[in-house]
Amino acid sequence: MGFWIFSKRARKNRKARPYSKLPQWGQALVEFALMLPVLLMILFVLIETAFVIQGYLAVQHAARDAARWAITGRPVQSEQLDGSPCTNPGAGDTVEQFVRQNPGTNCDPNESDAEYAARRVALIKETAVQRAAGLRIDPAVLALTEAEFAAYQDEPRFFGVRVFGDTWTQERVVDHPGLPGRLVHVEVVHNVEIIDPFLRVIAQYVQVRGSANMVNEGVQVWEPTPTAYTATPFTITPPPSPELFTRTPTPSPTPLPTSTPPPGGYVVIIPFNYVTNTLPFERGHPVDVTVTDQVGNPLPDVIVSFSTDFGAYDYSGVEEPDTQYVEGTTDANGVVRRTIYANEPATAQIRAWVDMDGDDVWDLGEATDTAIKEWILPPGQPYILASDYEVMPLDWITADIYDHFPAQNPHTLLWCRTSITGGITSSVLDTNLYVDSDGDLMDLPIEIPENSAGYYRLETHSGAASCEPPGSACNAIACSDDILVIPSPPDLLIQSINGPTEVQPGTLFTMSVVVKNNSFGYTDETFDIDFYLDPGGEPAPGNIGVIKQWIAGIDPMESVTVNTLMWLGDIGTHEIWARVDTSNYVEETDEDNNTAMATVTARCPLVEDDGQVVIPATMYDSNTDGSCGGGAIHWEASSYGGTDTMLALPDDGRGCYNYGSTSSAPVLRYTVEFNQPGTYYVWALGRPCAESSRGCYQGTSSNDSFWVTLDGLPNTDNNYRITGWGSGGLTWVSQIHGTSGQPYLVVPSAGAHEVQVRVREDGFEWSKIVLTTTAGLDQEPSGSGPAFTCMGSDPAPWEPSAPGLVECTQLIKKGDFEGNPEGVFEYWRAGETGAFQRTGYMAHGGAFSMRLHDSLGNYPACEALTPWVYQTVRIPTEVYSITTLSVSGYRTVGGSLLDCSVAQSVDFDERLYVQVVDGSSNPYMRLYPTSGNDPEDPSTPPLTPTPTATPSPSPTPSPSPTPTPTDTPTPTPSPSPTPSCYRDDFDDGDHSSWQEYGFATNNGTVSESGSSMFIAGGGTTIWYRDDLYFVYRPFSGDMRVELEITGFSGTGGSSRKGGLMIREGISAAEGRDRRIGVLYYAGSGNLSFIYRDTTGGNGNRTIASNVSVGLPVWVAVEKQGDDYQVEYSTDGGTNWIDVGSVTIPMGDDLLVG
């Protein structure tokens, strides 16, 4: 049957749809409902994917734009972005202080290089943020510092920027904008937040990264540039009116040329195409590379890369990645030299190029030149080749012996020193060597003899033989080229640390440390050893101990014993540590074995005094985990009675007790020093366990006795058992158990005897025992009885104050600094009563202490804990060889780095105090104002104001260090009196006005020719001793000495050096007079500015070293009183580069040469 439905509005002749088709409507609706979530999911995935793609493109764009902005070098140092001068002296000096603080305009008019680099990094990071517009960035997780990056990098909508720069010595230095010609790296990271709730279950965000590396264009040099000086040439006029000369510094330094390519690009020239050297003595060949522009003009200060596929740019000749690729910088003539060495015959492909992208690999398009270098063998003569020519004692090398006569077998192999001075002179390596029928012996293993130092060669002889004196020509069958032996560095360790196991607190005792050099190397450097008391673990390098001692050098495998007084201030077990070479004066083979530790226990001694002994009890009141029958027992460490404290068994109602005659019963042992024998009556202060409030059982009768015996167990159970206490508090009792007699001990002789104390009943407690030679119950002690004295009367052997500094890098902490004690140094005090102070926690690049105080209205807009800039830095007398100290003052408020008071305003708090202590612990103090209008301390000489608001004083010891400012423009020398000018052009062939002296066994020669002086000499060292040849003449008073170094020749290889020197004399042992010098190292092409400031001291102190320059070079030393300034010039003396200065008390009559 059918069923029809009609619409009420339908016409009668219109047919309704049949019912059989209606289920199709529901089916379509269900299918649509099922597909809709899938379609929505696909749609949301597409949307999220679009957001991720947008984020990825945006961070890539931001990184590239930020890197492009970085390589422009903007802004100019000490200028705002618009070119106007900077105006804020307190702008800051770290990246954290510049980000979000308008670094484009917020800058210091006297901006340092560090401040400038930090400001540029902040600008680079803010540029990246600006270029990322459109990203969904949460400002709360925007990371522009390393700390923020680490904290927020896992948060949705995180956005972070990191900047790394390459310097000439390091790559990817964090928060550095890079140097001209080097790479700058910008990294941008963003967490794209997932908005779909279903997808957020899988991940809340997708992280995208963008990075860009670009080479800085060198628009401006933002490395520290040396002060340049313009010097008028020396001129000579006839006597009696000699021409005078002066030197005037130029107003600003001359920037060094950058690595920006010249118009048309670089031209690189190797002066040979093919060249040969004959082994074994022509191992090295200099490769002089010239760099010019396209028209042939030489280009100075261009970094040139060298590579080879055979041999090495190292005297050893050993082929390693770091010896087959080296770099060098062209001199004023556009030339840079590197020497290539080989140890066997072969051919090398040499390449030199300007590495524009800094990848250490030549790329197509980089200016380059190549050459062929071949090493050949000597025809028809015997020779020796070694596998390594720069070694250390006990190293192993191999040697190849060629073209010897088999008829001369067996051969002897000798180790012969060729340098005038050094280690052992010779050694017989083998006396039974047989060459084969071809006259060869290959891969002969050789151990470098112990205690070798200097230059040596291998010699072969037929039969028995010995070495010629050092420096002699080769008279053997064959000789190798010179092998350089570098002495092994020492290895300092603490072989043992010894002292008493037990001491009395408050008394001095001796600790002995044996320091051993566990190496065949040695050092003449004076180094330190520090002793620490309970440092909380192994003390770190550089941390000063409570006591510092010194060792003046150490020989190979030598042991040195160092004794010191120590002191313990309280009872208990203490750790005493020792660290050798705390301040790292000595370069060692192993720097991680310099400590040792010993434990010393401080105990209070028990001594009979005028017939009385007082024995204190140890901790007993909280002992609750004992039990009857020898179960668990509560023990505590004791400083009085052995290693265990008094036993207190709990009173559990069972009447538990021990037997005094049992050797296994718990016992406390006290060693007492009796001055007189006799009978000693025993009084004891104790109490039974009888109060329910203490968990005791009232009415228990077996809880009120213990034994006191002498030198062993009691011979009967009760003779030494003391009893008679009533319930309640501690009372005195002297009664034998079961009788009314007094307990006593019979001391048979004077000396040490042991008093034992054993608890019998559960819960019994005692506090003090008194032994007295006076009998009678009327001798009962009153109150708590006689006092027990523990501490000795010796003071600590160190000053209880701030430990001072180690080379100005240790954070000062002082125990009595907290709060507001009057004993604190007055300039550390907070001031008003109730103010608060504590040791500062921010280290601004060095050691410091800061005091905090309640502002009390001084800074109404600041937090309560605001620092005064009053600070004190104390240098202890035992800190060795500190000649310069730099101290800076900073204002910080409530943990921030923002100034609270107005910069340059007159404010009582803006002051810096520096204090040093002389040899008698007398303080010398100096005030340095940090505000422009604040007067200086009138009690000290006036101080030249520094160009910045925060000075960096440097004390000069005379006799106690007197602070003087650093970072101050060098003043023009006073025109009166001006030194007379002496000039020698070395062009007359007469050097009779110069004197000659060869130190030790070293002799040399001197001659003049063609406007040059030629000095020939040799030696092994100019560090510990002066083993050199010296040509000199005496001069007096203040002076300026200039010398041109033009070249080196002769033997000696990479160790050849020479230059200018001013000496106090030539009379000290081993030439160890005070002196200052400028040395040029022919092998490395570097200048070193060295000095020795104490007679007999080390000569390896440097003002600067490894200053890379080419020849010719002018060097200069200027003397004003005891101050010596060193300089050099690469343009013939027109502009001088200031290296630094040092104070050496050498007087006025000196030797110059």
Tab-separated table of N, CA and C in Angstrom, residues 34-137:
chain	number	residue	atom	x	y	z
A	34	LEU	N	30.259	13.298	8.244
A	34	LEU	CA	31.477	12.512	8.411
A	34	LEU	C	32.675	13.158	7.729
A	35	MET	N	32.496	13.797	6.608
A	35	MET	CA	33.612	14.386	5.852
A	35	MET	C	34.006	15.754	6.366
A	36	LEU	N	33.098	16.434	7.054
A	36	LEU	CA	33.386	17.805	7.464
A	36	LEU	C	34.612	17.900	8.387
A	37	PRO	N	34.764	17.065	9.421
A	37	PRO	CA	35.973	17.173	10.269
A	37	PRO	C	37.264	16.956	9.492
A	38	VAL	N	37.195	16.012	8.529
A	38	VAL	CA	38.404	15.758	7.735
A	38	VAL	C	38.760	16.988	6.908
A	39	LEU	N	37.687	17.574	6.308
A	39	LEU	CA	37.935	18.769	5.500
A	39	LEU	C	38.456	19.913	6.370
A	40	LEU	N	37.871	20.065	7.563
A	40	LEU	CA	38.339	21.128	8.461
A	40	LEU	C	39.782	20.878	8.904
A	41	MET	N	40.103	19.606	9.178
A	41	MET	CA	41.467	19.279	9.589
A	41	MET	C	42.449	19.616	8.476
A	42	ILE	N	42.097	19.243	7.245
A	42	ILE	CA	42.973	19.570	6.114
A	42	ILE	C	43.125	21.080	5.983
A	43	LEU	N	42.003	21.796	6.179
A	43	LEU	CA	42.051	23.249	6.071
A	43	LEU	C	42.963	23.839	7.144
A	44	PHE	N	42.818	23.353	8.396
A	44	PHE	CA	43.654	23.874	9.480
A	44	PHE	C	45.129	23.518	9.263
A	45	VAL	N	45.383	22.320	8.731
A	45	VAL	CA	46.771	21.946	8.439
A	45	VAL	C	47.361	22.882	7.394
A	46	LEU	N	46.551	23.198	6.381
A	46	LEU	CA	47.033	24.121	5.357
A	46	LEU	C	47.321	25.499	5.965
A	47	ILE	N	46.446	25.939	6.852
A	47	ILE	CA	46.654	27.251	7.497
A	47	ILE	C	47.924	27.221	8.350
A	48	GLU	N	48.067	26.163	9.170
A	48	GLU	CA	49.260	26.071	10.018
A	48	GLU	C	50.523	25.991	9.164
A	49	THR	N	50.440	25.219	8.058
A	49	THR	CA	51.601	25.115	7.169
A	49	THR	C	51.960	26.472	6.585
A	50	ALA	N	50.930	27.245	6.239
A	50	ALA	CA	51.180	28.589	5.698
A	50	ALA	C	51.873	29.466	6.744
A	51	PHE	N	51.419	29.352	8.001
A	51	PHE	CA	52.070	30.127	9.064
A	51	PHE	C	53.540	29.718	9.228
A	52	VAL	N	53.809	28.412	9.166
A	52	VAL	CA	55.193	27.939	9.315
A	52	VAL	C	56.053	28.441	8.160
A	53	ILE	N	55.514	28.345	6.917
A	53	ILE	CA	56.275	28.826	5.761
A	53	ILE	C	56.529	30.326	5.891
A	54	GLN	N	55.478	31.052	6.294
A	54	GLN	CA	55.671	32.492	6.496
A	54	GLN	C	56.756	32.756	7.536
A	55	GLY	N	56.730	31.988	8.661
A	55	GLY	CA	57.730	32.179	9.698
A	55	GLY	C	59.122	31.890	9.202
A	56	TYR	N	59.260	30.799	8.413
A	56	TYR	CA	60.583	30.445	7.905
A	56	TYR	C	61.115	31.536	6.978
A	57	LEU	N	60.265	32.001	6.056
A	57	LEU	CA	60.715	33.053	5.139
A	57	LEU	C	61.041	34.333	5.900
A	58	ALA	N	60.257	34.620	6.941
A	58	ALA	CA	60.473	35.859	7.689
A	58	ALA	C	61.791	35.827	8.453
A	59	VAL	N	62.127	34.705	9.109
A	59	VAL	CA	63.379	34.669	9.873
A	59	VAL	C	64.577	34.662	8.938
A	60	GLN	N	64.440	34.034	7.749
A	60	GLN	CA	65.532	34.098	6.786
A	60	GLN	C	65.745	35.536	6.325
A	61	HIS	N	64.647	36.213	6.034
A	61	HIS	CA	64.726	37.610	5.610
A	61	HIS	C	65.321	38.473	6.728
A	62	ALA	N	64.890	38.244	7.961
A	62	ALA	CA	65.404	39.037	9.087
A	62	ALA	C	66.886	38.805	9.297
A	63	ALA	N	67.334	37.554	9.194
A	63	ALA	CA	68.753	37.259	9.375
A	63	ALA	C	69.592	37.904	8.292
A	64	ARG	N	69.145	37.805	7.024
A	64	ARG	CA	69.916	38.412	5.924
A	64	ARG	C	69.982	39.929	6.051
A	65	ASP	N	68.858	40.557	6.341
A	65	ASP	CA	68.859	42.022	6.456
A	65	ASP	C	69.716	42.478	7.629
A	66	ALA	N	69.641	41.761	8.751
A	66	ALA	CA	70.466	42.139	9.898
A	66	ALA	C	71.949	41.983	9.585
A	67	ALA	N	72.305	40.902	8.860
A	67	ALA	CA	73.711	40.699	8.493
A	67	ALA	C	74.170	41.773	7.513
A	68	ARG	N	73.289	42.142	6.548
A	68	ARG	CA	73.660	43.214	5.608
A	68	ARG	C	73.883	44.525	6.360
A	69	TRP	N	73.042	44.776	7.339
A	69	TRP	CA	73.230	45.997	8.131
A	69	TRP	C	74.532	45.919	8.934
A	70	ALA	N	74.860	44.720	9.433
A	70	ALA	CA	76.050	44.565	10.278
A	70	ALA	C	77.328	44.857	9.524
A	71	ILE	N	77.415	44.421	8.258
A	71	ILE	CA	78.696	44.527	7.556
A	71	ILE	C	78.994	45.953	7.106
A	72	THR	N	78.037	46.855	7.266
A	72	THR	CA	78.322	48.248	6.908
A	72	THR	C	79.179	48.937	7.953
A	73	GLY	N	79.287	48.349	9.154
A	73	GLY	CA	80.101	48.968	10.199
A	73	GLY	C	79.441	50.142	10.877
A	74	ARG	N	78.156	50.384	10.607
A	74	ARG	CA	77.477	51.516	11.241
A	74	ARG	C	77.107	51.193	12.674
A	75	PRO	N	76.958	52.209	13.530
A	75	PRO	CA	77.309	53.611	13.301
A	75	PRO	C	78.801	53.831	13.544
A	76	VAL	N	79.279	55.031	13.304
A	76	VAL	CA	80.668	55.365	13.608
A	76	VAL	C	80.840	55.400	15.126
A	77	GLN	N	81.989	54.942	15.596
A	77	GLN	CA	82.251	54.908	17.039
A	77	GLN	C	82.105	56.302	17.642
A	78	SER	N	81.418	56.371	18.800
A	78	SER	CA	81.153	57.608	19.549
A	78	SER	C	80.196	58.542	18.819
A	79	GLU	N	79.474	58.027	17.807
A	79	GLU	CA	78.476	58.824	17.097
A	79	GLU	C	77.137	58.101	17.117
A	80	GLN	N	76.056	58.914	17.079
A	80	GLN	CA	74.730	58.351	16.960
A	80	GLN	C	74.466	57.950	15.515
A	81	LEU	N	73.330	57.284	15.275
A	81	LEU	CA	73.037	56.809	13.926
A	81	LEU	C	72.931	57.945	12.907
A	82	ASP	N	72.467	59.119	13.380
A	82	ASP	CA	72.342	60.240	12.458
A	82	ASP	C	73.648	61.002	12.263
A	83	GLY	N	74.738	60.541	12.864
A	83	GLY	CA	76.034	61.183	12.709
A	83	GLY	C	76.373	62.208	13.765
A	84	SER	N	75.431	62.526	14.627
A	84	SER	CA	75.708	63.500	15.677
A	84	SER	C	76.496	62.833	16.800
A	85	PRO	N	77.275	63.602	17.590
A	85	PRO	CA	78.092	63.001	18.648
A	85	PRO	C	77.229	62.371	19.740
A	86	CYS	N	77.764	61.337	20.361
A	86	CYS	CA	77.099	60.711	21.498
A	86	CYS	C	77.113	61.659	22.695
A	87	THR	N	76.146	61.483	23.605
A	87	THR	CA	76.004	62.454	24.704
A	87	THR	C	75.860	61.824	26.079
A	88	ASN	N	75.785	60.484	26.163
A	88	ASN	CA	75.514	59.858	27.467
A	88	ASN	C	76.732	59.086	27.955
A	89	PRO	N	77.524	59.637	28.895
A	89	PRO	CA	78.722	58.927	29.371
A	89	PRO	C	78.397	57.626	30.110
A	90	GLY	N	77.198	57.476	30.599
A	90	GLY	CA	76.853	56.271	31.347
A	90	GLY	C	76.014	55.301	30.544
A	91	ALA	N	76.187	55.266	29.238
A	91	ALA	CA	75.322	54.455	28.389
A	91	ALA	C	75.443	52.967	28.693
A	92	GLY	N	76.606	52.489	29.083
A	92	GLY	CA	76.786	51.078	29.379
A	92	GLY	C	77.927	50.500	28.583
A	93	ASP	N	78.254	49.225	28.885
A	93	ASP	CA	79.355	48.591	28.180
A	93	ASP	C	79.079	47.126	27.860
A	94	THR	N	77.844	46.642	28.014
A	94	THR	CA	77.504	45.276	27.649
A	94	THR	C	76.270	45.288	26.773
A	95	VAL	N	76.067	44.185	26.069
A	95	VAL	CA	74.894	44.065	25.199
A	95	VAL	C	73.617	44.188	26.016
A	96	GLU	N	73.604	43.591	27.216
A	96	GLU	CA	72.424	43.645	28.065
A	96	GLU	C	72.042	45.078	28.429
A	97	GLN	N	73.035	45.978	28.467
A	97	GLN	CA	72.756	47.369	28.837
A	97	GLN	C	72.297	48.199	27.651
A	98	PHE	N	72.450	47.683	26.431
A	98	PHE	CA	72.064	48.465	25.255
A	98	PHE	C	70.744	48.025	24.636
A	99	VAL	N	70.432	46.728	24.674
A	99	VAL	CA	69.197	46.302	24.020
A	99	VAL	C	68.015	46.965	24.699
A	100	ARG	N	67.056	47.376	23.881
A	100	ARG	CA	65.838	48.050	24.330
A	100	ARG	C	66.121	49.405	24.981
A	101	GLN	N	67.310	49.933	24.822
A	101	GLN	CA	67.671	51.226	25.424
A	101	GLN	C	68.083	52.231	24.355
A	102	ASN	N	67.488	52.143	23.166
A	102	ASN	CA	67.772	53.056	22.060
A	102	ASN	C	69.266	53.146	21.771
A	103	PRO	N	69.902	52.017	21.393
A	103	PRO	CA	71.356	52.045	21.171
A	103	PRO	C	71.770	52.948	20.020
A	104	GLY	N	70.850	53.306	19.153
A	104	GLY	CA	71.225	54.214	18.082
A	104	GLY	C	71.546	55.608	18.564
A	105	THR	N	70.970	56.009	19.697
A	105	THR	CA	71.214	57.357	20.231
A	105	THR	C	71.803	57.335	21.627
A	106	ASN	N	71.629	56.249	22.343
A	106	ASN	CA	72.109	56.151	23.726
A	106	ASN	C	73.547	55.635	23.711
A	107	CYS	N	74.534	56.543	23.711
A	107	CYS	CA	75.920	56.119	23.583
A	107	CYS	C	76.841	57.127	24.273
A	108	ASP	N	78.061	56.657	24.525
A	108	ASP	CA	79.071	57.393	25.297
A	108	ASP	C	79.925	58.225	24.346
A	109	PRO	N	80.131	59.524	24.622
A	109	PRO	CA	81.002	60.330	23.743
A	109	PRO	C	82.439	59.836	23.740
A	110	ASN	N	82.861	59.136	24.801
A	110	ASN	CA	84.204	58.551	24.846
A	110	ASN	C	84.074	57.023	24.792
A	111	GLU	N	83.341	56.542	23.837
A	111	GLU	CA	82.969	55.139	23.749
A	111	GLU	C	84.199	54.249	23.555
A	112	SER	N	84.370	53.268	24.459
A	112	SER	CA	85.482	52.333	24.333
A	112	SER	C	85.156	51.312	23.243
A	113	ASP	N	86.179	50.526	22.885
A	113	ASP	CA	85.972	49.516	21.846
A	113	ASP	C	84.968	48.464	22.298
A	114	ALA	N	85.035	48.080	23.581
A	114	ALA	CA	84.092	47.085	24.089
A	114	ALA	C	82.667	47.628	24.082
A	115	GLU	N	82.500	48.907	24.504
A	115	GLU	CA	81.170	49.513	24.490
A	115	GLU	C	80.639	49.606	23.062
A	116	TYR	N	81.514	49.981	22.138
A	116	TYR	CA	81.094	50.140	20.748
A	116	TYR	C	80.655	48.799	20.159
A	117	ALA	N	81.435	47.746	20.419
A	117	ALA	CA	81.072	46.429	19.909
A	117	ALA	C	79.735	45.979	20.483
A	118	ALA	N	79.522	46.202	21.781
A	118	ALA	CA	78.261	45.799	22.406
A	118	ALA	C	77.083	46.577	21.820
A	119	ARG	N	77.282	47.873	21.588
A	119	ARG	CA	76.196	48.689	21.020
A	119	ARG	C	75.866	48.228	19.601
A	120	ARG	N	76.877	47.903	18.809
A	120	ARG	CA	76.606	47.437	17.445
A	120	ARG	C	75.837	46.121	17.456
A	121	VAL	N	76.190	45.221	18.383
A	121	VAL	CA	75.466	43.953	18.476
A	121	VAL	C	73.995	44.213	18.808
A	122	ALA	N	73.742	45.135	19.740
A	122	ALA	CA	72.363	45.457	20.090
A	122	ALA	C	71.607	46.004	18.875
A	123	LEU	N	72.250	46.864	18.090
A	123	LEU	CA	71.602	47.417	16.895
A	123	LEU	C	71.334	46.329	15.858
A	124	ILE	N	72.281	45.387	15.703
A	124	ILE	CA	72.061	44.285	14.761
A	124	ILE	C	70.847	43.457	15.176
A	125	LYS	N	70.746	43.179	16.464
A	125	LYS	CA	69.620	42.373	16.951
A	125	LYS	C	68.302	43.122	16.772
A	126	GLU	N	68.287	44.420	17.063
A	126	GLU	CA	67.040	45.170	16.902
A	126	GLU	C	66.664	45.301	15.428
A	127	THR	N	67.669	45.343	14.532
A	127	THR	CA	67.380	45.352	13.101
A	127	THR	C	66.669	44.060	12.693
A	128	ALA	N	67.121	42.936	13.212
A	128	ALA	CA	66.469	41.659	12.893
A	128	ALA	C	65.026	41.652	13.374
A	129	VAL	N	64.752	42.215	14.549
A	129	VAL	CA	63.379	42.259	15.055
A	129	VAL	C	62.506	43.121	14.151
A	130	GLN	N	63.040	44.265	13.717
A	130	GLN	CA	62.262	45.147	12.848
A	130	GLN	C	61.933	44.475	11.522
A	131	ARG	N	62.875	43.673	10.995
A	131	ARG	CA	62.659	43.029	9.696
A	131	ARG	C	61.719	41.825	9.795
A	132	ALA	N	61.353	41.430	11.002
A	132	ALA	CA	60.462	40.278	11.183
A	132	ALA	C	59.027	40.717	11.411
A	133	ALA	N	58.670	41.894	10.936
A	133	ALA	CA	57.304	42.379	11.117
A	133	ALA	C	56.319	41.406	10.481
A	134	GLY	N	55.196	41.193	11.142
A	134	GLY	CA	54.182	40.277	10.645
A	134	GLY	C	54.162	38.954	11.364
A	135	LEU	N	55.243	38.637	12.066
A	135	LEU	CA	55.256	37.403	12.844
A	135	LEU	C	54.493	37.593	14.148
A	136	ARG	N	53.928	36.506	14.631
A	136	ARG	CA	53.207	36.552	15.906
A	136	ARG	C	54.218	36.364	17.037
A	137	ILE	N	54.843	37.456	17.441
A	137	ILE	CA	55.890	37.430	18.468
A	137	ILE	C	55.296	37.896	19.789
